[in-house]
mmCIF file of C-alpha atoms in Angstrom:
data_model
loop_
_atom_site.group_PDB
_atom_site.id
_atom_site.type_symbol
_atom_site.label_atom_id
_atom_site.label_comp_id
_atom_site.label_asym_id
_atom_site.label_seq_id
_atom_site.Cartn_x
_atom_site.Cartn_y
_atom_site.Cartn_z
ATOM 1 C CA MET A 1 0.000 0.000 0.000
ATOM 2 C CA LEU A 2 1.385 3.380 -0.997
ATOM 3 C CA ASP A 3 1.800 5.971 1.739
ATOM 4 C CA PRO A 4 -0.339 9.050 0.867
ATOM 5 C CA SER A 5 1.995 11.352 2.796
ATOM 6 C CA ARG A 6 4.949 10.282 0.642
ATOM 7 C CA LEU A 7 2.868 10.805 -2.466
ATOM 8 C CA GLY A 8 2.202 14.299 -1.144
ATOM 9 C CA VAL A 9 5.939 14.942 -0.902
ATOM 10 C CA LEU A 10 6.396 13.819 -4.507
ATOM 11 C CA LYS A 11 3.508 16.052 -5.545
ATOM 12 C CA ALA A 12 5.199 19.008 -3.806
ATOM 13 C CA ILE A 13 8.429 18.380 -5.727
ATOM 14 C CA ALA A 14 6.451 18.390 -8.979
ATOM 15 C CA ALA A 15 4.680 21.620 -8.007
ATOM 16 C CA HIS A 16 7.739 23.519 -6.780
ATOM 17 C CA GLY A 17 10.345 22.192 -9.183
ATOM 18 C CA SER A 18 12.969 20.985 -6.724
ATOM 19 C CA MET A 19 13.388 19.063 -3.484
ATOM 20 C CA ALA A 20 14.720 22.152 -1.701
ATOM 21 C CA ARG A 21 11.713 24.307 -2.613
ATOM 22 C CA ALA A 22 9.326 21.442 -1.827
ATOM 23 C CA ALA A 23 10.966 21.062 1.584
ATOM 24 C CA SER A 24 10.527 24.777 2.269
ATOM 25 C CA ALA A 25 6.845 24.672 1.256
ATOM 26 C CA LEU A 26 6.167 21.595 3.392
ATOM 27 C CA GLY A 27 8.148 22.789 6.403
ATOM 28 C CA TYR A 28 10.553 19.838 6.130
ATOM 29 C CA THR A 29 14.314 19.676 5.816
ATOM 30 C CA PRO A 30 15.724 18.696 2.381
ATOM 31 C CA SER A 31 17.101 15.571 4.030
ATOM 32 C CA ALA A 32 13.636 14.549 5.241
ATOM 33 C CA VAL A 33 12.201 15.055 1.745
ATOM 34 C CA SER A 34 15.009 12.944 0.260
ATOM 35 C CA GLN A 35 14.317 10.175 2.778
ATOM 36 C CA GLN A 36 10.589 10.177 1.961
ATOM 37 C CA ILE A 37 11.310 9.853 -1.757
ATOM 38 C CA ALA A 38 13.815 7.044 -1.123
ATOM 39 C CA LYS A 39 11.171 5.116 0.858
ATOM 40 C CA LEU A 40 8.591 5.711 -1.872
ATOM 41 C CA GLU A 41 11.030 4.431 -4.500
ATOM 42 C CA ARG A 42 11.496 1.259 -2.461
ATOM 43 C CA GLU A 43 7.722 0.842 -2.194
ATOM 44 C CA VAL A 44 7.162 1.079 -5.951
ATOM 45 C CA ARG A 45 10.480 -0.616 -6.860
ATOM 46 C CA THR A 46 11.353 2.013 -9.435
ATOM 47 C CA GLU A 47 13.303 5.235 -9.708
ATOM 48 C CA LEU A 48 11.194 8.378 -9.333
ATOM 49 C CA LEU A 49 13.773 11.137 -9.660
ATOM 50 C CA ASP A 50 16.413 11.505 -12.321
ATOM 51 C CA ARG A 51 19.106 13.186 -10.225
ATOM 52 C CA LYS A 52 21.402 15.477 -12.190
ATOM 53 C CA GLY A 53 23.923 17.442 -10.172
ATOM 54 C CA SER A 54 22.027 19.565 -7.669
ATOM 55 C CA GLY A 55 18.719 19.173 -9.519
ATOM 56 C CA ALA A 56 16.270 16.347 -10.090
ATOM 57 C CA GLU A 57 13.646 15.645 -12.733
ATOM 58 C CA LEU A 58 10.604 13.443 -12.255
ATOM 59 C CA THR A 59 10.586 10.188 -14.195
ATOM 60 C CA PRO A 60 7.499 9.015 -16.134
ATOM 61 C CA ALA A 61 6.640 6.716 -13.210
ATOM 62 C CA ALA A 62 6.798 9.676 -10.848
ATOM 63 C CA TRP A 63 4.359 11.665 -12.960
ATOM 64 C CA LEU A 64 1.916 8.740 -12.799
ATOM 65 C CA LEU A 65 2.139 8.833 -9.012
ATOM 66 C CA VAL A 66 1.665 12.627 -8.970
ATOM 67 C CA GLU A 67 -1.555 12.146 -10.932
ATOM 68 C CA ALA A 68 -2.630 9.522 -8.397
ATOM 69 C CA ALA A 69 -1.769 11.904 -5.542
ATOM 70 C CA ASP A 70 -4.026 14.541 -7.106
ATOM 71 C CA GLU A 71 -6.878 12.029 -7.339
ATOM 72 C CA ILE A 72 -6.394 10.904 -3.741
ATOM 73 C CA ALA A 73 -6.329 14.506 -2.499
ATOM 74 C CA ALA A 74 -9.546 15.246 -4.382
ATOM 75 C CA VAL A 75 -11.322 12.200 -2.919
ATOM 76 C CA LEU A 76 -10.212 13.017 0.623
ATOM 77 C CA GLU A 77 -11.172 16.666 0.287
ATOM 78 C CA ARG A 78 -14.644 15.821 -1.011
ATOM 79 C CA ALA A 79 -15.080 13.322 1.843
ATOM 80 C CA GLN A 80 -14.046 15.936 4.396
ATOM 81 C CA GLY A 81 -16.518 18.400 2.898
ATOM 82 C CA ARG A 82 -19.356 15.879 3.041
ATOM 83 C CA VAL A 83 -18.683 15.045 6.690
ATOM 84 C CA GLU A 84 -18.537 18.726 7.628
ATOM 85 C CA ALA A 85 -21.710 19.406 5.638
ATOM 86 C CA LEU A 86 -23.444 16.566 7.470
ATOM 87 C CA ARG A 87 -22.555 18.200 10.787
ATOM 88 C CA GLY A 88 -23.365 21.643 9.421
ATOM 89 C CA VAL A 89 -20.638 23.279 11.508
ATOM 90 C CA PRO A 90 -17.612 25.155 10.109
ATOM 91 C CA SER A 91 -14.642 23.231 11.471
ATOM 92 C CA GLY A 92 -11.140 22.037 10.759
ATOM 93 C CA ARG A 93 -8.171 23.935 9.438
ATOM 94 C CA LEU A 94 -8.675 26.481 6.669
ATOM 95 C CA VAL A 95 -5.875 28.551 5.114
ATOM 96 C CA LEU A 96 -6.940 31.923 3.692
ATOM 97 C CA SER A 97 -4.610 33.912 1.411
ATOM 98 C CA ALA A 98 -5.073 37.618 0.684
ATOM 99 C CA PHE A 99 -3.111 40.471 -0.862
ATOM 100 C CA PRO A 100 -1.809 43.185 1.522
ATOM 101 C CA THR A 101 -4.396 45.951 1.038
ATOM 102 C CA ALA A 102 -7.194 43.393 1.373
ATOM 103 C CA CYS A 103 -5.683 42.191 4.660
ATOM 104 C CA ARG A 104 -5.751 45.746 5.983
ATOM 105 C CA GLY A 105 -9.029 46.757 4.392
ATOM 106 C CA PHE A 106 -11.426 43.973 5.409
ATOM 107 C CA VAL A 107 -9.874 40.494 5.669
ATOM 108 C CA ALA A 108 -8.439 40.998 9.170
ATOM 109 C CA ALA A 109 -11.905 41.905 10.455
ATOM 110 C CA ALA A 110 -13.426 38.885 8.693
ATOM 111 C CA VAL A 111 -10.879 36.498 10.238
ATOM 112 C CA GLY A 112 -11.518 38.042 13.652
ATOM 113 C CA GLU A 113 -15.238 37.391 13.303
ATOM 114 C CA LEU A 114 -14.678 33.812 12.139
ATOM 115 C CA THR A 115 -12.386 33.092 15.084
ATOM 116 C CA ARG A 116 -14.977 34.338 17.572
ATOM 117 C CA ALA A 117 -18.051 32.829 15.905
ATOM 118 C CA HIS A 118 -16.706 29.368 15.038
ATOM 119 C CA PRO A 119 -14.499 27.892 17.774
ATOM 120 C CA GLU A 120 -14.104 24.617 15.850
ATOM 121 C CA LEU A 121 -12.662 26.445 12.833
ATOM 122 C CA ASP A 122 -8.891 26.987 12.741
ATOM 123 C CA CYS A 123 -8.659 29.846 10.216
ATOM 124 C CA ARG A 124 -5.117 30.825 9.228
ATOM 125 C CA LEU A 125 -4.066 33.804 7.128
ATOM 126 C CA VAL A 126 -1.212 34.114 4.623
ATOM 127 C CA GLU A 127 -0.454 37.438 2.897
ATOM 128 C CA LEU A 128 0.297 36.792 -0.792
ATOM 129 C CA ASP A 129 -0.047 38.539 -4.134
ATOM 130 C CA PRO A 130 -2.900 37.181 -6.326
ATOM 131 C CA ASN A 131 -0.812 35.032 -8.677
ATOM 132 C CA ARG A 132 0.969 33.224 -5.851
ATOM 133 C CA ALA A 133 -2.291 32.870 -3.905
ATOM 134 C CA ILE A 134 -4.035 31.261 -6.880
ATOM 135 C CA ALA A 135 -1.155 28.817 -7.284
ATOM 136 C CA GLN A 136 -1.405 27.873 -3.601
ATOM 137 C CA VAL A 137 -5.157 27.270 -3.797
ATOM 138 C CA THR A 138 -4.717 25.181 -6.949
ATOM 139 C CA ARG A 139 -2.054 23.026 -5.245
ATOM 140 C CA GLY A 140 -4.143 22.630 -2.082
ATOM 141 C CA GLU A 141 -1.741 24.643 0.092
ATOM 142 C CA ALA A 142 -4.439 27.263 0.730
ATOM 143 C CA ASP A 143 -8.215 26.833 0.738
ATOM 144 C CA VAL A 144 -9.548 30.296 -0.176
ATOM 145 C CA ALA A 145 -7.762 33.292 -1.696
ATOM 146 C CA VAL A 146 -8.782 36.933 -1.916
ATOM 147 C CA VAL A 147 -7.439 38.188 -5.248
ATOM 148 C CA HIS A 148 -7.852 41.133 -7.584
ATOM 149 C CA ASP A 149 -7.654 41.841 -11.292
ATOM 150 C CA TRP A 150 -7.634 45.199 -13.055
ATOM 151 C CA HIS A 151 -10.103 45.892 -15.848
ATOM 152 C CA ASN A 152 -7.405 45.460 -18.520
ATOM 153 C CA THR A 153 -5.306 42.844 -16.688
ATOM 154 C CA PRO A 154 -7.635 39.895 -16.017
ATOM 155 C CA LEU A 155 -6.617 36.956 -13.876
ATOM 156 C CA VAL A 156 -6.332 33.569 -15.540
ATOM 157 C CA LEU A 157 -7.953 30.908 -13.355
ATOM 158 C CA PRO A 158 -7.663 27.151 -13.868
ATOM 159 C CA PRO A 159 -10.992 25.349 -14.386
ATOM 160 C CA SER A 160 -10.607 23.577 -11.028
ATOM 161 C CA LEU A 161 -11.308 26.833 -9.157
ATOM 162 C CA SER A 162 -14.564 28.590 -8.348
ATOM 163 C CA VAL A 163 -14.684 32.387 -8.163
ATOM 164 C CA SER A 164 -17.108 34.883 -6.638
ATOM 165 C CA PRO A 165 -16.933 38.721 -6.793
ATOM 166 C CA VAL A 166 -16.518 40.515 -3.479
ATOM 167 C CA GLY A 167 -16.390 44.167 -4.534
ATOM 168 C CA GLU A 168 -14.954 46.847 -6.832
ATOM 169 C CA ASP A 169 -11.932 48.865 -5.679
ATOM 170 C CA VAL A 170 -11.226 52.251 -7.302
ATOM 171 C CA ALA A 171 -7.725 53.755 -7.535
ATOM 172 C CA ASP A 172 -6.636 57.401 -7.606
ATOM 173 C CA VAL A 173 -3.522 59.232 -8.747
ATOM 174 C CA ALA A 174 -1.379 60.270 -5.771
ATOM 175 C CA LEU A 175 1.221 63.033 -6.002
ATOM 176 C CA PRO A 176 3.047 65.515 -3.775
ATOM 177 C CA ASP A 177 1.213 68.697 -2.798
ATOM 178 C CA ALA A 178 3.853 70.783 -4.553
ATOM 179 C CA HIS A 179 3.399 68.998 -7.873
ATOM 180 C CA PRO A 180 2.266 71.280 -10.750
ATOM 181 C CA LEU A 181 -0.765 69.034 -11.356
ATOM 182 C CA ALA A 182 -1.882 69.018 -7.714
ATOM 183 C CA GLY A 183 -4.481 71.748 -8.289
ATOM 184 C CA ARG A 184 -6.411 69.789 -10.921
ATOM 185 C CA ASP A 185 -9.697 68.023 -10.195
ATOM 186 C CA VAL A 186 -9.214 65.156 -12.662
ATOM 187 C CA LEU A 187 -6.190 63.784 -14.522
ATOM 188 C CA THR A 188 -5.864 61.743 -17.709
ATOM 189 C CA PRO A 189 -3.052 59.437 -18.876
ATOM 190 C CA GLU A 190 -1.953 62.174 -21.279
ATOM 191 C CA ASP A 191 -1.498 64.577 -18.347
ATOM 192 C CA LEU A 192 0.859 62.043 -16.731
ATOM 193 C CA ALA A 193 2.851 61.024 -19.802
ATOM 194 C CA ASP A 194 6.143 62.602 -18.666
ATOM 195 C CA GLU A 195 5.941 61.729 -14.963
ATOM 196 C CA ARG A 196 8.314 59.541 -12.955
ATOM 197 C CA TRP A 197 6.188 56.752 -11.499
ATOM 198 C CA ILE A 198 6.308 54.860 -8.225
ATOM 199 C CA SER A 199 5.040 51.302 -8.717
ATOM 200 C CA GLN A 200 5.603 47.658 -7.863
ATOM 201 C CA GLY A 201 8.105 45.543 -9.774
ATOM 202 C CA PRO A 202 7.477 43.849 -13.145
ATOM 203 C CA GLU A 203 6.024 40.647 -11.652
ATOM 204 C CA ALA A 204 3.223 42.496 -9.846
ATOM 205 C CA MET A 205 -0.238 42.865 -11.385
ATOM 206 C CA CYS A 206 -0.312 46.593 -10.564
ATOM 207 C CA HIS A 207 2.885 47.089 -12.573
ATOM 208 C CA GLU A 208 1.369 45.233 -15.519
ATOM 209 C CA TRP A 209 -1.855 47.249 -15.247
ATOM 210 C CA LEU A 210 0.019 50.577 -15.230
ATOM 211 C CA THR A 211 2.102 49.564 -18.241
ATOM 212 C CA ARG A 212 -0.920 48.342 -20.219
ATOM 213 C CA THR A 213 -2.946 51.454 -19.408
ATOM 214 C CA PHE A 214 -0.353 53.798 -20.832
ATOM 215 C CA ARG A 215 0.469 51.579 -23.808
ATOM 216 C CA GLN A 216 -3.175 51.795 -24.809
ATOM 217 C CA HIS A 217 -2.588 55.534 -25.179
ATOM 218 C CA GLY A 218 0.669 55.051 -27.099
ATOM 219 C CA MET A 219 2.907 55.819 -24.103
ATOM 220 C CA GLN A 220 5.355 53.967 -21.876
ATOM 221 C CA PRO A 221 5.324 54.957 -18.187
ATOM 222 C CA ASP A 222 8.692 55.835 -16.688
ATOM 223 C CA ILE A 223 8.761 53.689 -13.532
ATOM 224 C CA ALA A 224 11.644 55.284 -11.663
ATOM 225 C CA TYR A 225 10.901 53.802 -8.223
ATOM 226 C CA GLN A 226 10.028 50.105 -7.891
ATOM 227 C CA VAL A 227 8.496 49.747 -4.428
ATOM 228 C CA GLU A 228 6.307 46.825 -3.380
ATOM 229 C CA GLU A 229 4.449 48.174 -0.331
ATOM 230 C CA TYR A 230 1.980 51.034 -0.676
ATOM 231 C CA GLU A 231 3.144 52.498 2.648
ATOM 232 C CA SER A 232 6.636 52.851 1.189
ATOM 233 C CA GLN A 233 5.215 54.396 -1.966
ATOM 234 C CA ILE A 234 3.386 56.960 0.187
ATOM 235 C CA ALA A 235 6.648 57.743 2.006
ATOM 236 C CA LEU A 236 8.276 58.536 -1.349
ATOM 237 C CA LEU A 237 5.337 60.756 -2.286
ATOM 238 C CA ALA A 238 5.613 62.591 1.032
ATOM 239 C CA ALA A 239 9.291 63.159 0.213
ATOM 240 C CA GLY A 240 8.223 64.929 -2.982
ATOM 241 C CA LEU A 241 9.148 62.098 -5.368
ATOM 242 C CA GLY A 242 7.144 60.833 -8.332
ATOM 243 C CA VAL A 243 3.487 59.996 -8.766
ATOM 244 C CA ALA A 244 1.672 56.749 -7.965
ATOM 245 C CA MET A 245 -1.640 54.980 -8.416
ATOM 246 C CA LEU A 246 -3.142 54.149 -5.018
ATOM 247 C CA PRO A 247 -6.150 51.838 -4.584
ATOM 248 C CA ARG A 248 -8.646 53.030 -1.996
ATOM 249 C CA LEU A 249 -8.897 49.647 -0.279
ATOM 250 C CA GLY A 250 -6.803 49.617 2.880
ATOM 251 C CA ARG A 251 -5.285 53.017 2.085
ATOM 252 C CA GLY A 252 -5.816 54.655 5.449
ATOM 253 C CA VAL A 253 -5.161 58.316 6.194
ATOM 254 C CA LEU A 254 -2.550 59.921 3.957
ATOM 255 C CA PRO A 255 0.215 62.030 5.526
ATOM 256 C CA PRO A 256 0.515 65.797 5.008
ATOM 257 C CA GLY A 257 2.081 66.657 1.695
ATOM 258 C CA VAL A 258 0.342 63.912 -0.320
ATOM 259 C CA ARG A 259 -2.732 64.553 -2.460
ATOM 260 C CA VAL A 260 -4.985 62.157 -4.390
ATOM 261 C CA LEU A 261 -6.857 63.063 -7.573
ATOM 262 C CA ALA A 262 -9.372 61.168 -9.675
ATOM 263 C CA MET A 263 -8.257 59.783 -13.021
ATOM 264 C CA ARG A 264 -10.330 59.389 -16.180
ATOM 265 C CA PRO A 265 -11.024 56.788 -17.338
ATOM 266 C CA THR A 266 -11.452 55.616 -13.756
ATOM 267 C CA PRO A 267 -9.022 52.807 -12.875
ATOM 268 C CA SER A 268 -10.579 50.020 -10.843
ATOM 269 C CA ARG A 269 -9.944 46.438 -9.903
ATOM 270 C CA GLN A 270 -12.339 43.605 -9.158
ATOM 271 C CA VAL A 271 -11.760 41.984 -5.764
ATOM 272 C CA SER A 272 -12.841 38.328 -5.728
ATOM 273 C CA ALA A 273 -12.583 35.156 -3.692
ATOM 274 C CA VAL A 274 -11.419 31.890 -5.272
ATOM 275 C CA TRP A 275 -11.469 28.346 -3.938
ATOM 276 C CA ARG A 276 -11.334 24.784 -5.248
ATOM 277 C CA ALA A 277 -14.664 23.835 -6.792
ATOM 278 C CA ARG A 278 -14.672 20.473 -5.053
ATOM 279 C CA THR A 279 -14.926 22.262 -1.669
ATOM 280 C CA ASP A 280 -18.055 24.227 -2.655
ATOM 281 C CA HIS A 281 -20.219 22.602 0.026
ATOM 282 C CA ARG A 282 -17.704 22.659 2.866
ATOM 283 C CA PRO A 283 -19.259 24.754 5.680
ATOM 284 C CA ALA A 284 -15.887 26.290 6.548
ATOM 285 C CA VAL A 285 -15.483 27.612 3.009
ATOM 286 C CA ARG A 286 -19.027 28.992 2.942
ATOM 287 C CA ALA A 287 -18.484 30.698 6.317
ATOM 288 C CA VAL A 288 -15.295 32.376 5.083
ATOM 289 C CA LEU A 289 -16.948 33.580 1.875
ATOM 290 C CA ASP A 290 -19.908 35.002 3.812
ATOM 291 C CA ALA A 291 -17.597 36.787 6.265
ATOM 292 C CA LEU A 292 -15.512 38.297 3.463
ATOM 293 C CA ARG A 293 -18.582 39.684 1.689
ATOM 294 C CA ARG A 294 -20.062 40.982 4.944
ATOM 295 C CA HIS A 295 -16.911 42.826 5.990
ATOM 296 C CA TRP A 296 -16.362 44.252 2.530
ATOM 297 C CA SER A 297 -19.850 45.762 2.729
ATOM 298 C CA ALA A 298 -19.338 46.974 6.297
ATOM 299 C CA GLY A 299 -15.824 48.328 5.980
ATOM 300 C CA SER A 300 -15.360 49.563 2.410
ATOM 301 C CA ARG A 301 -16.835 52.790 1.037
ATOM 302 C CA PRO A 302 -16.833 53.889 -2.613
ATOM 303 C CA ASP A 303 -15.153 57.185 -1.670
ATOM 304 C CA GLY A 304 -12.218 55.368 -0.137
ATOM 305 C CA GLU A 305 -13.130 56.165 3.462
ATOM 306 C CA THR A 306 -13.435 53.412 6.020
ATOM 307 C CA GLN A 307 -15.970 53.026 8.722
ATOM 308 C CA PRO A 308 -14.754 53.618 12.292
#
């Protein structure tokens, strides 16, 4: 009989591309991962990894076992959901992923409510950007993810995931008070063509959105400051540097010296929740989705203000 836990280790190697990265994702040492694979190879009496230098590639037999591991995980997850649904009580461990401004804007409040209302539910939170969060949900490392996609930068979701809209988040142009454009009421991409931008790095969705927006108008934004966290972007703005696009979700109170202006066409992003379709009827998943929607409605305002 094959050991499902060892199949899970092999599946992690396939998902992460190496034993070292699989070990990090699983919380194991590389040595422990190597030992698990060696035991699995003895069980199936065949080589599973083609070891080349410091790397390793899965053999055809290994890929067959990875497929089996996926099937086993799906069966077990559906069984868990049915048992929980029979009890009708949100319970067990559930990992929720969310991007940073969502964590600040409404997810923290939702997790707080879940913790108080459902003592049998062990809800854990991981802060991740949307692409990484979707990958974790797909692999079964997270159960629900709060993600976003801009109107011209849609997310690509695998068919195994379900998705539900949570709300629409508008962004504004932020710039120093002393900027020549600070007295305007509304700005357009053409107004900002020659500005030095503050934005996330190339792998971030916000970076891709900014680039696509300006390319649609025949321009290339000059991203002079690549800064991941919005708080750090705001610090640069307060220092009189550049311009930025700031979503209203989780923005908080801006410091003196920073002004926000509307942009036309209005930039916005859809905030959604995604989860594996096979967990649709799990009470824990339904409770998390309900809490996310409730706290979005209670804590997010279209003008960017937040309720006390």
